[in-house]
XYZ file of C-alpha atoms in Angstrom:
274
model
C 0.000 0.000 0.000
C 1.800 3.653 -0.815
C 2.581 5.712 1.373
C -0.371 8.306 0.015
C -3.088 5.892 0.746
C -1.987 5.132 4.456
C -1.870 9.085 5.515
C -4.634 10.900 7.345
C -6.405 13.896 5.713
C -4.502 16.162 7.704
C -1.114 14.649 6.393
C -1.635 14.957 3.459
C -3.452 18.589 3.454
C 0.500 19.391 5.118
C 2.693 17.858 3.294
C 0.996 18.944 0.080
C 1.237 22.369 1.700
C 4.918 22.043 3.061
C 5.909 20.675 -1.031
C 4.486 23.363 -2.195
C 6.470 26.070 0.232
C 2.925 27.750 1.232
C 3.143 29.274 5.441
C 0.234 28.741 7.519
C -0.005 32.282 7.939
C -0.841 32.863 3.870
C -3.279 29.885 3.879
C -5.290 31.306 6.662
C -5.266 34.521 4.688
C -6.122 32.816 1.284
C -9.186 30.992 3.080
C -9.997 33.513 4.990
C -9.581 31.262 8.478
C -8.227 31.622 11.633
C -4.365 30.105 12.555
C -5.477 27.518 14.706
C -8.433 25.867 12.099
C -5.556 25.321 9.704
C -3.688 23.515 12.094
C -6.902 21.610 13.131
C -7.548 20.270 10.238
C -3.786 19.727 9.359
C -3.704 17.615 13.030
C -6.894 16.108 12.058
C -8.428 17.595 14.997
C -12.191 18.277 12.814
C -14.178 18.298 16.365
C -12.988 21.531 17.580
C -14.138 23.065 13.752
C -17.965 22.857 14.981
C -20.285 20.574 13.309
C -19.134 18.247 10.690
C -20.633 20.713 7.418
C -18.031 22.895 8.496
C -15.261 20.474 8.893
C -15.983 19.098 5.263
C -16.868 23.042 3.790
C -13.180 23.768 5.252
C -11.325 20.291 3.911
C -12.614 21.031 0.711
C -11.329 24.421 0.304
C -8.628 23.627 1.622
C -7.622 20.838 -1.133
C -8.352 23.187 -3.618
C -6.203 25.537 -2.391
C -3.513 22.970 -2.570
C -4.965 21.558 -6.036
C -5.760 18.262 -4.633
C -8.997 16.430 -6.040
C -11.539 16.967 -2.746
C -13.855 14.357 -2.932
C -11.438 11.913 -1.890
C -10.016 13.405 1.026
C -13.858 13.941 2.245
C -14.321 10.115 1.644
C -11.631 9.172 4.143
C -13.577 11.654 6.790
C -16.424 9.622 6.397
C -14.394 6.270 6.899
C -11.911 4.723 4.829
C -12.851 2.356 1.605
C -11.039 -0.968 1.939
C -9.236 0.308 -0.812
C -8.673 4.419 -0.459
C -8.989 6.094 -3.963
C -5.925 7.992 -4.385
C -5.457 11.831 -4.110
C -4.550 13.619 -7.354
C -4.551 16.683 -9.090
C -7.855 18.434 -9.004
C -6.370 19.730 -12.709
C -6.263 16.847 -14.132
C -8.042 16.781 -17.757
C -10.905 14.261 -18.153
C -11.945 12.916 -21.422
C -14.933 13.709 -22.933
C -16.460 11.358 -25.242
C -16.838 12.222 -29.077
C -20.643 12.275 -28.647
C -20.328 15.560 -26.322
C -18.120 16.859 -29.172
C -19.842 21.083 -29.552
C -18.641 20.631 -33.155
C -20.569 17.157 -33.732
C -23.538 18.779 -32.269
C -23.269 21.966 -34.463
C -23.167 19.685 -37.621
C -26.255 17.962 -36.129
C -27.788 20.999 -36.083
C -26.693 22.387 -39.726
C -27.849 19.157 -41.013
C -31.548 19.252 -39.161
C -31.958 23.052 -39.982
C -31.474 22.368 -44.204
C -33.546 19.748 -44.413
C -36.701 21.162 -42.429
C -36.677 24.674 -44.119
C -36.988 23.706 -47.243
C -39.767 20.928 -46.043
C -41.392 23.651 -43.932
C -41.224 26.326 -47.204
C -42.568 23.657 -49.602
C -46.134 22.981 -47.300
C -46.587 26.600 -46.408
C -46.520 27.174 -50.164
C -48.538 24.039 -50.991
C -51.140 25.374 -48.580
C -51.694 28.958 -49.852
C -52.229 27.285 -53.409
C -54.889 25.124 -52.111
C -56.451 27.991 -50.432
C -56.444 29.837 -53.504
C -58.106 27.228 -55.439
C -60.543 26.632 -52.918
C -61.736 30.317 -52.698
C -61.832 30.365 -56.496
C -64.409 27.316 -56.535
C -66.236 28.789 -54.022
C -66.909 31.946 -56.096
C -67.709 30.331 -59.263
C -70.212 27.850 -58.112
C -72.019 31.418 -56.667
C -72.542 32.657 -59.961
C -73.603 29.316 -61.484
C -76.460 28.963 -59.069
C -79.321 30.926 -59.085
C -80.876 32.350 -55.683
C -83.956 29.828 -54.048
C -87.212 31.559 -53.389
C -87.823 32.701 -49.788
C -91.066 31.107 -48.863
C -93.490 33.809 -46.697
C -94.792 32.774 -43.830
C -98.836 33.938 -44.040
C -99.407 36.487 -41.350
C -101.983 35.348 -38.814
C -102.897 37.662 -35.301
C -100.516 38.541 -33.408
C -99.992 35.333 -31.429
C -99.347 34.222 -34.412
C -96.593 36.850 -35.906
C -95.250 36.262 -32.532
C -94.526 31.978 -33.028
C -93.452 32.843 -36.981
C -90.394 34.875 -35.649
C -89.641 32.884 -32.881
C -89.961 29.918 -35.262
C -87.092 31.707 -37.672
C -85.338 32.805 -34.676
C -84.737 29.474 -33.057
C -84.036 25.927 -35.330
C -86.285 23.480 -33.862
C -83.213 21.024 -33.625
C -81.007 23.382 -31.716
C -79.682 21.947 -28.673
C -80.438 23.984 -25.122
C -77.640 26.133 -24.384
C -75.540 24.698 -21.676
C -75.199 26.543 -18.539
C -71.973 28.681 -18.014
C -69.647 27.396 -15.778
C -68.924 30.124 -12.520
C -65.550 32.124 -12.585
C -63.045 30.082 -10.261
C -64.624 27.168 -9.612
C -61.844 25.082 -11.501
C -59.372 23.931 -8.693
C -56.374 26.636 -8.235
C -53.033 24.683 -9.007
C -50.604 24.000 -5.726
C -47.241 25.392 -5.879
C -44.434 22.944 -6.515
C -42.309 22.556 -3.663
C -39.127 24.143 -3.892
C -36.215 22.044 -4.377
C -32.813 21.572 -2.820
C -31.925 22.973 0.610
C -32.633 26.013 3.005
C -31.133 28.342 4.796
C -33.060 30.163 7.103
C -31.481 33.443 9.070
C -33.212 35.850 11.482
C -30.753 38.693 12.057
C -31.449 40.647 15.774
C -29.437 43.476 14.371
C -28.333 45.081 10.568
C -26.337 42.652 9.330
C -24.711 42.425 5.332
C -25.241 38.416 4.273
C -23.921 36.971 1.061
C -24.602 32.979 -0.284
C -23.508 31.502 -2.973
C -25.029 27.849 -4.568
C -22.519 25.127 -5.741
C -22.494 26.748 -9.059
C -21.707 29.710 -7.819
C -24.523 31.475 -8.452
C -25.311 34.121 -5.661
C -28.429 33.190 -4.257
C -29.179 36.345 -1.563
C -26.785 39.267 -1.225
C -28.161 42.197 0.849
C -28.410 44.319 3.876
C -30.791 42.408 6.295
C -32.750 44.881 8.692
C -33.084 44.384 12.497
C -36.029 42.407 13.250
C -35.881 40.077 9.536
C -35.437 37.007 8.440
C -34.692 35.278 4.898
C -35.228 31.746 3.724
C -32.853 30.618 0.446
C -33.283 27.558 -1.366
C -30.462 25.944 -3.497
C -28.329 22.979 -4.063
C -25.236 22.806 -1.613
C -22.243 23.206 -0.921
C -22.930 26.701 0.070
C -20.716 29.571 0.561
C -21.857 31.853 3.417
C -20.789 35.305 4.253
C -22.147 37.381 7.108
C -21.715 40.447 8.580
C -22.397 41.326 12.541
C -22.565 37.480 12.925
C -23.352 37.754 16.639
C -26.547 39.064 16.216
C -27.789 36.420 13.825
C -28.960 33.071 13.833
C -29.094 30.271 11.605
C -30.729 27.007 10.409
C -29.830 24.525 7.765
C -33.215 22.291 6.796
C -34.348 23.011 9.823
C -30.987 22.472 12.458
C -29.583 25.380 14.280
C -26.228 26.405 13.605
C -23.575 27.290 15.788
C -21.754 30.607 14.280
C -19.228 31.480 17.046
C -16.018 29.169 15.914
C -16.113 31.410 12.803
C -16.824 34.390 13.680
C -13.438 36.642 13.192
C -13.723 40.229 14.395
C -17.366 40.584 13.453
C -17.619 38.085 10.099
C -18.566 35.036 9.627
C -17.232 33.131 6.827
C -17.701 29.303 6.046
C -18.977 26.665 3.611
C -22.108 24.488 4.439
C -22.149 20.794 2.708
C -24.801 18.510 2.487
């Protein structure tokens, strides 16, 4: 077994660090952490880094700091595979197969769009042809037939001038009108539920609060009055900013989270996993 596969996360987050001549001092900087979480996690010491979303949000930044492939350092915090995948560049190139190709796809594309446009142009001219015959049959058999004669009804009293126009009014054979259905009674659609995870913060005090999703995307980035509170939905890991962190407090579907091992100064900054 190498020697790679039979070191602890925190060996190998420092002697990844030491090869690549990196102080603790810039790494706290560069992760924005305090000296003595780097050498937690570097001692393997993830208990005193709060609860284990933070350990893992930390390990993985950490690795890419270094350029190490994250997933399987978080693997061995969860309990070593019988056989431990090895750590490697998080660089590394992957190949894609030649049915992702953009250019393949493009010429799929070309090749759909010049066959349907002419298809599409030959019907819509097809059609107005028909229609134009059509409308020229229409107006010829017109003048070929001559107009029937309108019988007159024979005027009787008026109860009975009165049952000749409703008679020519209403078709015998026409079928009752049906009654209109009422505004609104059709049944109002439910909401789908959103999807992913939330974060829910009530701040006692102004407080600034940035989150990002796992793509990146920021989710919420605002000043939060006294007195609020803000749910945000999305798909984690998520990256977590705030401001006056003393006078706020979190949730993550539904758990409470602890905020004072990252508080520095005022600011709270940390990543929240699954």
């Amino acid at each position: 077994m190498s020697e790679n596969s039979q070191a602890s996360v925190g060996q190998i987050l420092r002697d990844a660090r030491e090869a690549q001549g990196i102080a603790l001092d810039d790494v706290a900087v560069r992760l924005r952490l305090m000296h003595r979480q780097i050498e937690a996690m570097e001692t393997d010491d993830f208990d005193s880094l709060g609860q284990s979303v933070f350990a893992r949000g930390f390990v993985r930044n950490y690795a890419r700091l270094l350029g190490l492939a994250p997933e399987a350092l978080l693997a061995r915090m969860q309990g070593a595979p019988a056989e431990p995948a090895a750590v490697s560049p998080a660089g590394q190139s992957v190949s894609h197969s030649w049915l992702t190709s953009p250019w393949l796809i493009l010429s799929l594309l070309g090749v759909l769009v010049a066959v349907a446009v002419p298809v599409v142009l030959y019907l819509w001219l097809n059609s107005e042809v028909e229609e134009d015959s059509t409308q020229r049959g229409a107006v010829a058999m017109q003048t070929q037939v001559a107009p029937a004669a309108v019988p007159v009804p024979v005027v009787e009293p008026a109860e009975s001038v009165s049952s000749v126009v409703q008679a020519a009014l209403v078709p015998a054979d026409a079928p009752a009108a049906a009654p209109a259905e009422p505004a609104g009674a059709g049944t109002p659609a439910t909401p789908a539920p959103a999807a992913g995870s939330v974060l829910h913060l009530e701040f006692g005090d102004e407080a600034w609060t940035e989150i990002k999703d796992a793509s990146g995307r920021m989710l919420h980035r605002q000043l939060n009055p006294a007195g609020g509170s803000v749910d945000v939905n999305g798909q984690p890991p998520f990256d977590v900013v705030i401001g006056n962190a003393a006078q706020a407090r979190m949730t993550y579907n539904g758990r409470p989270i602890d905020l004072s091992p990252f508080i520095d100064a005022t600011v709270a900054r940390f990543t929240l996993e699954e």
